[in-house]
Amino acid sequence: FLFDWRTAVISLAAIPLSLIAALLLFSYSGATINTMVLAGLVIALGEVVDDAIIDVENIARRLRQRVANGPSAFQVVLAASLEVRSAVVYASLIVVLVFVPVFFLDGLSGAFFRPLAIAYVTAILASLVVALTVTPALSYMLLTGRTRARHDPPLTRLLKSVYCRMLPPLVARPWTCLLALVVAFALTGIAATRLGQEFLPSFQETDFLMHFVEKPGSSIDSMSRVTTRASQDLRKLEDAEGRKLVRNFGSHIGRAEVADEPVGPNFTELWISIDPDADYQPTVKRIQEIVYGFPGLYRDLLTYLRERIKEVLTGASATIVVRLYGPDHDVLRAKAKEVEAAMKDVAGVVNLKVEPQVLVAQVEVRLRPEAAQKYGLTSGHVRRASTALVKGLKVGEIFEGQKKFDVVVWGVPRLRSDLAAIRALEIDTPLGVQVRLGDVAEVEIVGAPNEVRRENASRRLDVTCNVSGRDLGAVARDVEEKVKAIPFDREYHPEFLGEYAARQESTRKLYALAGLALVGIVLLLYVDFGAWRPTWLVALTIPFALVGGVFAVFFTTGVVSLGSLVGFVTVLGIAARNGIMLVSHFRHLEAEEGMAFGVPLVLRGAEERLAPILMTAFATGLALLPLAITGNKPGQEIEYPLAVVILGGLVTSTLLNLFLLPPLYARFGRPVGSESAEI
């Protein structure tokens, strides 16, 4: 509707050509094409078609202006294509530069978003090659040689008519436009302070991991009873139609010492799979009611991906982790109780617990050196003898086919549980006689920590919690404030870990690299324009996109995740691109077509750039609209906030570029060749 069918075909031809080229590059490099790669290609559609739109629209407009005895159609197509070549190349380079910070994200954030950035940049570079080669050739083939009257399509004429009536009053009031821009930025800043923060969204998977943690020393039988009861209750869940909501249930109790995550029999991990067709949120709520109905133990319910993310970030399956360091176990336990008491008062904290490092009964054998010396015994003799009786001592292996069995010497259960029998253990001495263990060592049952965890040469103890009912950023900040108010002795200190800490680290890196990218963008703009005034005017258009992006988040999710930040990065490139093309066209009309600098030049340039700017906005918006309309459904947890930010930023950047940049250029711009080189 904005173009005729020929120009539409030429513009849309860039999409399959560019995407096929990008996918071929991915296949050739051996990279995996996953969901994030496809998302990167989707959000690149606007820029992909924009490269072709800029070229074909300028060629079509020049062909319409061609006089009967003027240059040949080939010369017109060539000149029109070269006219926008510099602006297209620099605009594409700036879009690529905007995405560079995403490449340097590390950890989980890098694993999620780097494939998206690679796909996006690859598609942009492929579209640039197509716009430089294929688009001019197709334009020469399809747009030349027509005999009928050449004019804009009806919708384009209507939009230009409305635009030409709205723009002159704004151009006549540049200070009012500048004031409106300042007000928009101020409101955006206020709205941004009211947004919540999170690392990654809650993934709506149908597979869950659940943990039951009893007190250390609990028996396998007691954990088995709880697990069996939970299985029976969960498998009874049905919807209104009598359909089973829980499809599968499995569990394991404890974990072997040589496993990837060794735990005692007081730890049970359960796997739950719900019906994919079940109503997700109500089903999860009913499962939580059953899970949290078991008293006296710690329990949680996490999707598999969410649990893995937390494990990778901190080694603990919790959203917020306060890790306490210090040399003494008792002091750490006391401080952990203080931290737990302080965190209880924070709204939004759920599943709060102190890592269960408690004292359990253990047999302690303490050598008496004077007595042992009489019999020629060393600490090694005593340790090996007592270990063989109480713990067992491996003495060989037996192979049966592909199976291997350890041969272990071990005391019978009756002797292992009898302190008197342990004291009566007879030990061979180098003198050829035997002596009782109790005669050379003190044998007692003492309290000892069930586990000792160390990190960076220091004991550590975790206080963990999850978040519900509030955004992650608000809860994490309140927790930090409460914990920092607690006094810690020398050699003791807390460390804040978890999703919020990972988000802050990624955000700081993203902001720092984005600042460097903005410096690079300004330098590229100066290289393109050769003057500072148009450079700063275009740089001013870049924050236009932030206005709509912030308000889009404010009125939808209200929470800024890492996906939202990547969306802001994306839409900044789109805003910069439109600003470059608009200002470049103003300067071309003055330098190449001889128009005098002033209001008529600005009005004509803005009118001629209206159709391609709107076409770019519509193409990008239509590509992302399905993600925004379908909402935060399973499989779109990352793409949905990204699409919302891009759509919101697209609206404001397009409107502000069309209605505010022309008045500002007319007021603060200078004739080509007369701009001051001063900053």
CSV table of N, CA and C in Angstrom, one decimal, residues 130-255:
chain,number,residue,atom,x,y,z
A,130,VAL,N,23.1,-7.6,-0.2
A,130,VAL,CA,22.0,-7.7,-1.1
A,130,VAL,C,21.6,-6.3,-1.6
A,131,ALA,N,21.5,-5.4,-0.7
A,131,ALA,CA,21.1,-4.0,-1.1
A,131,ALA,C,22.1,-3.4,-2.0
A,132,LEU,N,23.4,-3.7,-1.9
A,132,LEU,CA,24.4,-3.1,-2.7
A,132,LEU,C,24.5,-3.8,-4.1
A,133,THR,N,23.9,-5.0,-4.2
A,133,THR,CA,24.1,-5.7,-5.5
A,133,THR,C,22.8,-6.1,-6.2
A,134,VAL,N,21.9,-6.8,-5.4
A,134,VAL,CA,20.7,-7.4,-6.0
A,134,VAL,C,19.7,-6.3,-6.2
A,135,THR,N,19.5,-5.4,-5.2
A,135,THR,CA,18.4,-4.5,-5.3
A,135,THR,C,18.5,-3.5,-6.4
A,136,PRO,N,19.7,-2.9,-6.7
A,136,PRO,CA,19.7,-2.0,-7.9
A,136,PRO,C,19.4,-2.8,-9.2
A,137,ALA,N,19.9,-4.0,-9.3
A,137,ALA,CA,19.7,-4.8,-10.5
A,137,ALA,C,18.2,-5.1,-10.7
A,138,LEU,N,17.5,-5.5,-9.6
A,138,LEU,CA,16.0,-5.7,-9.7
A,138,LEU,C,15.3,-4.4,-10.0
A,139,SER,N,15.7,-3.3,-9.5
A,139,SER,CA,15.1,-2.1,-9.7
A,139,SER,C,15.2,-1.7,-11.2
A,140,TYR,N,16.4,-1.9,-11.8
A,140,TYR,CA,16.6,-1.6,-13.2
A,140,TYR,C,15.7,-2.5,-14.1
A,141,MET,N,15.5,-3.8,-13.7
A,141,MET,CA,14.7,-4.7,-14.5
A,141,MET,C,13.2,-4.4,-14.4
A,142,LEU,N,12.7,-4.0,-13.2
A,142,LEU,CA,11.3,-4.0,-13.0
A,142,LEU,C,10.7,-2.5,-13.0
A,143,LEU,N,11.6,-1.5,-12.7
A,143,LEU,CA,11.0,-0.2,-12.6
A,143,LEU,C,11.2,0.7,-13.8
A,144,THR,N,12.1,0.3,-14.7
A,144,THR,CA,12.3,1.1,-15.9
A,144,THR,C,11.4,0.6,-17.1
A,145,GLY,N,11.2,1.5,-18.0
A,145,GLY,CA,10.4,1.1,-19.2
A,145,GLY,C,8.9,1.1,-19.1
A,146,ARG,N,8.4,1.7,-17.9
A,146,ARG,CA,6.9,1.8,-17.8
A,146,ARG,C,6.4,3.0,-18.5
A,147,THR,N,5.3,2.9,-19.2
A,147,THR,CA,4.8,4.0,-20.0
A,147,THR,C,3.7,4.7,-19.2
A,148,ARG,N,3.0,4.1,-18.3
A,148,ARG,CA,1.9,4.7,-17.6
A,148,ARG,C,2.5,5.8,-16.6
A,149,ALA,N,1.6,6.7,-16.2
A,149,ALA,CA,2.0,7.8,-15.3
A,149,ALA,C,2.6,7.2,-14.0
A,150,ARG,N,3.6,7.8,-13.6
A,150,ARG,CA,4.3,7.4,-12.4
A,150,ARG,C,4.0,8.3,-11.3
A,151,HIS,N,3.4,7.8,-10.2
A,151,HIS,CA,3.1,8.7,-9.0
A,151,HIS,C,3.0,7.8,-7.8
A,152,ASP,N,3.0,8.4,-6.6
A,152,ASP,CA,2.9,7.6,-5.4
A,152,ASP,C,1.6,6.9,-5.3
A,153,PRO,N,1.6,5.7,-4.6
A,153,PRO,CA,0.4,5.0,-4.4
A,153,PRO,C,-0.6,5.8,-3.6
A,154,PRO,N,-1.9,5.5,-3.6
A,154,PRO,CA,-2.9,6.3,-2.9
A,154,PRO,C,-2.7,6.5,-1.4
A,155,LEU,N,-2.3,5.4,-0.7
A,155,LEU,CA,-2.1,5.5,0.7
A,155,LEU,C,-0.9,6.4,1.0
A,156,THR,N,0.2,6.3,0.2
A,156,THR,CA,1.3,7.2,0.4
A,156,THR,C,1.0,8.6,0.2
A,157,ARG,N,0.2,8.9,-0.8
A,157,ARG,CA,-0.3,10.3,-1.1
A,157,ARG,C,-1.1,10.8,0.1
A,158,LEU,N,-2.0,10.0,0.6
A,158,LEU,CA,-2.8,10.4,1.8
A,158,LEU,C,-1.9,10.7,3.0
A,159,LEU,N,-1.0,9.8,3.3
A,159,LEU,CA,-0.1,10.0,4.4
A,159,LEU,C,0.8,11.3,4.3
A,160,LYS,N,1.3,11.5,3.0
A,160,LYS,CA,2.1,12.7,2.8
A,160,LYS,C,1.2,13.9,2.9
A,161,SER,N,0.0,13.9,2.5
A,161,SER,CA,-0.9,15.0,2.6
A,161,SER,C,-1.1,15.4,4.1
A,162,VAL,N,-1.4,14.4,4.9
A,162,VAL,CA,-1.6,14.6,6.3
A,162,VAL,C,-0.3,15.1,7.0
A,163,TYR,N,0.8,14.5,6.6
A,163,TYR,CA,2.1,14.9,7.2
A,163,TYR,C,2.5,16.3,6.9
A,164,CYS,N,2.2,16.7,5.6
A,164,CYS,CA,2.6,18.0,5.2
A,164,CYS,C,1.8,19.1,5.8
A,165,ARG,N,0.6,18.8,6.3
A,165,ARG,CA,-0.2,19.7,7.1
A,165,ARG,C,0.2,19.8,8.5
A,166,MET,N,0.7,18.7,9.1
A,166,MET,CA,1.1,18.7,10.5
A,166,MET,C,2.5,19.2,10.8
A,167,LEU,N,3.4,19.0,9.8
A,167,LEU,CA,4.8,19.3,10.1
A,167,LEU,C,5.1,20.8,10.1
A,168,PRO,N,4.6,21.7,9.2
A,168,PRO,CA,5.0,23.1,9.2
A,168,PRO,C,4.8,23.8,10.5
A,169,PRO,N,3.6,23.6,11.2
A,169,PRO,CA,3.5,24.3,12.5
A,169,PRO,C,4.6,23.9,13.5
A,170,LEU,N,5.0,22.6,13.4
A,170,LEU,CA,6.1,22.2,14.4
A,170,LEU,C,7.4,22.8,14.0
A,171,VAL,N,7.7,22.9,12.7
A,171,VAL,CA,9.0,23.5,12.2
A,171,VAL,C,9.1,24.9,12.6
A,172,ALA,N,7.9,25.6,12.7
A,172,ALA,CA,7.9,27.0,13.1
A,172,ALA,C,8.1,27.2,14.6
A,173,ARG,N,8.0,26.1,15.4
A,173,ARG,CA,8.1,26.2,16.8
A,173,ARG,C,9.2,25.2,17.3
A,174,PRO,N,10.4,25.4,17.0
A,174,PRO,CA,11.5,24.4,17.4
A,174,PRO,C,11.7,24.4,18.9
A,175,TRP,N,11.5,25.5,19.6
A,175,TRP,CA,11.7,25.5,21.0
A,175,TRP,C,10.6,24.7,21.7
A,176,THR,N,9.4,24.8,21.2
A,176,THR,CA,8.3,24.0,21.8
A,176,THR,C,8.6,22.5,21.6
A,177,CYS,N,9.2,22.2,20.4
A,177,CYS,CA,9.5,20.8,20.2
A,177,CYS,C,10.6,20.3,21.1
A,178,LEU,N,11.6,21.2,21.3
A,178,LEU,CA,12.7,20.8,22.2
A,178,LEU,C,12.2,20.7,23.7
A,179,LEU,N,11.2,21.5,24.1
A,179,LEU,CA,10.7,21.4,25.4
A,179,LEU,C,9.9,20.1,25.5
A,180,ALA,N,9.1,19.7,24.5
A,180,ALA,CA,8.4,18.5,24.5
A,180,ALA,C,9.3,17.3,24.6
A,181,LEU,N,10.5,17.4,24.0
A,181,LEU,CA,11.5,16.3,24.0
A,181,LEU,C,12.0,16.2,25.4
A,182,VAL,N,12.3,17.3,26.1
A,182,VAL,CA,12.9,17.3,27.4
A,182,VAL,C,11.8,16.7,28.4
A,183,VAL,N,10.6,17.1,28.2
A,183,VAL,CA,9.5,16.5,29.1
A,183,VAL,C,9.4,15.0,28.9
A,184,ALA,N,9.5,14.6,27.6
A,184,ALA,CA,9.4,13.2,27.3
A,184,ALA,C,10.5,12.4,28.0
A,185,PHE,N,11.7,12.9,28.0
A,185,PHE,CA,12.9,12.3,28.6
A,185,PHE,C,12.7,12.3,30.1
A,186,ALA,N,12.2,13.4,30.7
A,186,ALA,CA,12.0,13.4,32.2
A,186,ALA,C,10.9,12.4,32.6
A,187,LEU,N,9.8,12.3,31.9
A,187,LEU,CA,8.8,11.3,32.2
A,187,LEU,C,9.4,9.9,32.1
A,188,THR,N,10.2,9.7,31.1
A,188,THR,CA,10.8,8.4,30.9
A,188,THR,C,11.7,8.0,32.1
A,189,GLY,N,12.5,9.0,32.5
A,189,GLY,CA,13.3,8.8,33.7
A,189,GLY,C,12.5,8.4,34.9
A,190,ILE,N,11.4,9.1,35.1
A,190,ILE,CA,10.5,8.8,36.3
A,190,ILE,C,10.0,7.4,36.2
A,191,ALA,N,9.5,7.1,35.0
A,191,ALA,CA,8.9,5.7,34.8
A,191,ALA,C,10.0,4.6,35.0
A,192,ALA,N,11.2,4.9,34.5
A,192,ALA,CA,12.3,3.9,34.6
A,192,ALA,C,12.6,3.6,36.1
A,193,THR,N,12.5,4.6,37.0
A,193,THR,CA,12.8,4.3,38.4
A,193,THR,C,11.7,3.4,39.0
A,194,ARG,N,10.5,3.3,38.4
A,194,ARG,CA,9.5,2.5,39.0
A,194,ARG,C,9.4,1.1,38.4
A,195,LEU,N,10.3,0.8,37.6
A,195,LEU,CA,10.3,-0.5,37.0
A,195,LEU,C,11.1,-1.5,37.9
A,196,GLY,N,10.6,-2.8,37.9
A,196,GLY,CA,11.2,-3.8,38.6
A,196,GLY,C,12.4,-4.4,37.8
A,197,GLN,N,13.1,-5.3,38.5
A,197,GLN,CA,14.3,-5.9,37.8
A,197,GLN,C,14.3,-7.4,38.1
A,198,GLU,N,14.8,-8.1,37.1
A,198,GLU,CA,15.0,-9.5,37.2
A,198,GLU,C,16.1,-9.9,36.2
A,199,PHE,N,16.6,-11.1,36.5
A,199,PHE,CA,17.7,-11.6,35.6
A,199,PHE,C,17.2,-12.2,34.4
A,200,LEU,N,16.5,-13.3,34.5
A,200,LEU,CA,15.8,-14.0,33.4
A,200,LEU,C,14.4,-14.3,33.9
A,201,PRO,N,13.4,-14.3,32.9
A,201,PRO,CA,12.0,-14.5,33.3
A,201,PRO,C,11.8,-15.9,33.8
A,202,SER,N,10.6,-16.1,34.4
A,202,SER,CA,10.3,-17.5,34.9
A,202,SER,C,9.8,-18.3,33.7
A,203,PHE,N,10.6,-19.4,33.4
A,203,PHE,CA,10.3,-20.2,32.3
A,203,PHE,C,9.1,-21.2,32.6
A,204,GLN,N,8.2,-21.2,31.7
A,204,GLN,CA,6.9,-21.9,31.9
A,204,GLN,C,7.1,-23.4,31.4
A,205,GLU,N,8.0,-24.1,31.9
A,205,GLU,CA,8.2,-25.5,31.5
A,205,GLU,C,7.2,-26.4,32.2
A,206,THR,N,7.0,-27.5,31.6
A,206,THR,CA,6.1,-28.5,32.2
A,206,THR,C,6.8,-29.6,33.0
A,207,ASP,N,8.2,-29.5,33.1
A,207,ASP,CA,8.9,-30.4,33.9
A,207,ASP,C,9.5,-29.6,35.1
A,208,PHE,N,9.4,-30.2,36.3
A,208,PHE,CA,9.8,-29.5,37.5
A,208,PHE,C,10.7,-30.4,38.3
A,209,LEU,N,11.6,-29.7,39.1
A,209,LEU,CA,12.4,-30.4,40.1
A,209,LEU,C,12.0,-29.9,41.4
A,210,MET,N,11.8,-30.8,42.3
A,210,MET,CA,11.4,-30.5,43.7
A,210,MET,C,12.3,-31.1,44.7
A,211,HIS,N,12.6,-30.4,45.7
A,211,HIS,CA,13.6,-30.9,46.7
A,211,HIS,C,12.9,-31.0,48.1
A,212,PHE,N,13.1,-32.1,48.8
A,212,PHE,CA,12.7,-32.2,50.2
A,212,PHE,C,14.0,-32.4,51.0
A,213,VAL,N,14.3,-31.5,51.9
A,213,VAL,CA,15.5,-31.6,52.7
A,213,VAL,C,15.1,-31.7,54.2
A,214,GLU,N,15.3,-32.8,54.8
A,214,GLU,CA,15.0,-33.0,56.2
A,214,GLU,C,16.3,-32.7,57.1
A,215,LYS,N,16.2,-32.8,58.4
A,215,LYS,CA,17.3,-32.5,59.2
A,215,LYS,C,18.4,-33.6,59.0
A,216,PRO,N,19.7,-33.2,59.0
A,216,PRO,CA,20.7,-34.1,58.8
A,216,PRO,C,20.6,-35.3,59.8
A,217,GLY,N,20.9,-36.5,59.3
A,217,GLY,CA,20.7,-37.7,60.2
A,217,GLY,C,19.4,-38.4,60.0
A,218,SER,N,18.5,-37.8,59.2
A,218,SER,CA,17.2,-38.5,59.0
A,218,SER,C,17.5,-39.8,58.2
A,219,SER,N,16.6,-40.7,58.5
A,219,SER,CA,16.8,-42.0,57.8
A,219,SER,C,16.2,-42.1,56.4
A,220,ILE,N,16.7,-43.1,55.7
A,220,ILE,CA,16.1,-43.3,54.3
A,220,ILE,C,14.6,-43.7,54.4
A,221,ASP,N,14.3,-44.4,55.5
A,221,ASP,CA,12.9,-44.9,55.6
A,221,ASP,C,12.0,-43.7,55.8
A,222,SER,N,12.4,-42.7,56.6
A,222,SER,CA,11.5,-41.6,56.9
A,222,SER,C,11.3,-40.7,55.6
A,223,MET,N,12.4,-40.5,54.9
A,223,MET,CA,12.3,-39.8,53.6
A,223,MET,C,11.5,-40.5,52.6
A,224,SER,N,11.6,-41.9,52.6
A,224,SER,CA,10.9,-42.7,51.6
A,224,SER,C,9.4,-42.5,51.9
A,225,ARG,N,9.0,-42.5,53.2
A,225,ARG,CA,7.6,-42.3,53.5
A,225,ARG,C,7.0,-41.0,53.0
A,226,VAL,N,7.8,-39.9,53.3
A,226,VAL,CA,7.4,-38.6,52.8
A,226,VAL,C,7.2,-38.5,51.3
A,227,THR,N,8.2,-39.1,50.6
A,227,THR,CA,8.2,-39.1,49.1
A,227,THR,C,7.1,-39.9,48.6
A,228,THR,N,6.8,-41.0,49.2
A,228,THR,CA,5.7,-41.9,48.7
A,228,THR,C,4.4,-41.1,48.9
A,229,ARG,N,4.2,-40.5,50.0
A,229,ARG,CA,3.0,-39.7,50.3
A,229,ARG,C,2.8,-38.6,49.3
A,230,ALA,N,3.9,-37.9,49.0
A,230,ALA,CA,3.8,-36.8,48.0
A,230,ALA,C,3.5,-37.3,46.6
A,231,SER,N,4.0,-38.4,46.3
A,231,SER,CA,3.7,-39.0,45.0
A,231,SER,C,2.2,-39.4,44.9
A,232,GLN,N,1.7,-40.0,45.9
A,232,GLN,CA,0.3,-40.3,45.9
A,232,GLN,C,-0.6,-39.1,45.8
A,233,ASP,N,-0.3,-38.0,46.5
A,233,ASP,CA,-1.1,-36.8,46.5
A,233,ASP,C,-1.0,-36.1,45.2
A,234,LEU,N,0.1,-36.0,44.6
A,234,LEU,CA,0.3,-35.3,43.3
A,234,LEU,C,-0.4,-36.1,42.2
A,235,ARG,N,-0.2,-37.4,42.2
A,235,ARG,CA,-0.8,-38.2,41.1
A,235,ARG,C,-2.4,-38.2,41.1
A,236,LYS,N,-2.9,-37.7,42.2
A,236,LYS,CA,-4.4,-37.7,42.3
A,236,LYS,C,-5.0,-36.4,41.7
A,237,LEU,N,-4.1,-35.4,41.4
A,237,LEU,CA,-4.6,-34.2,40.9
A,237,LEU,C,-5.3,-34.3,39.6
A,238,GLU,N,-6.5,-33.8,39.4
A,238,GLU,CA,-7.2,-33.8,38.2
A,238,GLU,C,-7.9,-32.5,37.9
A,239,ASP,N,-8.1,-32.2,36.6
A,239,ASP,CA,-8.8,-31.0,36.3
A,239,ASP,C,-10.3,-31.2,36.3
A,240,ALA,N,-11.1,-30.3,35.9
A,240,ALA,CA,-12.6,-30.3,35.9
A,240,ALA,C,-13.1,-31.5,35.1
A,241,GLU,N,-12.4,-31.9,34.1
A,241,GLU,CA,-12.8,-32.9,33.2
A,241,GLU,C,-12.3,-34.3,33.6
A,242,GLY,N,-11.7,-34.4,34.7
A,242,GLY,CA,-11.2,-35.7,35.2
A,242,GLY,C,-9.9,-36.1,34.6
A,243,ARG,N,-9.2,-35.2,33.9
A,243,ARG,CA,-7.9,-35.5,33.3
A,243,ARG,C,-6.8,-35.4,34.3
A,244,LYS,N,-5.9,-36.3,34.3
A,244,LYS,CA,-4.7,-36.3,35.2
A,244,LYS,C,-3.8,-35.1,34.9
A,245,LEU,N,-3.5,-34.3,35.9
A,245,LEU,CA,-2.6,-33.1,35.7
A,245,LEU,C,-1.2,-33.5,35.7
A,246,VAL,N,-0.8,-34.4,36.6
A,246,VAL,CA,0.6,-34.9,36.7
A,246,VAL,C,0.8,-36.1,35.9
A,247,ARG,N,1.6,-36.1,34.9
A,247,ARG,CA,1.8,-37.2,34.0
A,247,ARG,C,2.8,-38.2,34.6
A,248,ASN,N,3.9,-37.7,35.1
A,248,ASN,CA,5.0,-38.5,35.6
A,248,ASN,C,5.5,-38.0,37.0
A,249,PHE,N,6.0,-39.0,37.8
A,249,PHE,CA,6.6,-38.6,39.1
A,249,PHE,C,7.8,-39.6,39.3
A,250,GLY,N,8.9,-39.0,39.7
A,250,GLY,CA,10.1,-39.9,40.0
A,250,GLY,C,10.9,-39.2,41.1
A,251,SER,N,11.8,-39.9,41.7
A,251,SER,CA,12.6,-39.4,42.8
A,251,SER,C,13.8,-40.2,43.0
A,252,HIS,N,14.8,-39.6,43.7
A,252,HIS,CA,15.9,-40.4,44.3
A,252,HIS,C,16.2,-39.8,45.6
A,253,ILE,N,16.6,-40.6,46.6
A,253,ILE,CA,16.9,-40.2,47.9
A,253,ILE,C,18.4,-40.3,48.1
A,254,GLY,N,19.1,-39.2,48.5
A,254,GLY,CA,20.5,-39.2,48.7
A,254,GLY,C,21.2,-39.3,47.4
A,255,ARG,N,22.6,-39.4,47.5
A,255,ARG,CA,23.4,-39.4,46.3
A,255,ARG,C,24.7,-40.0,46.7
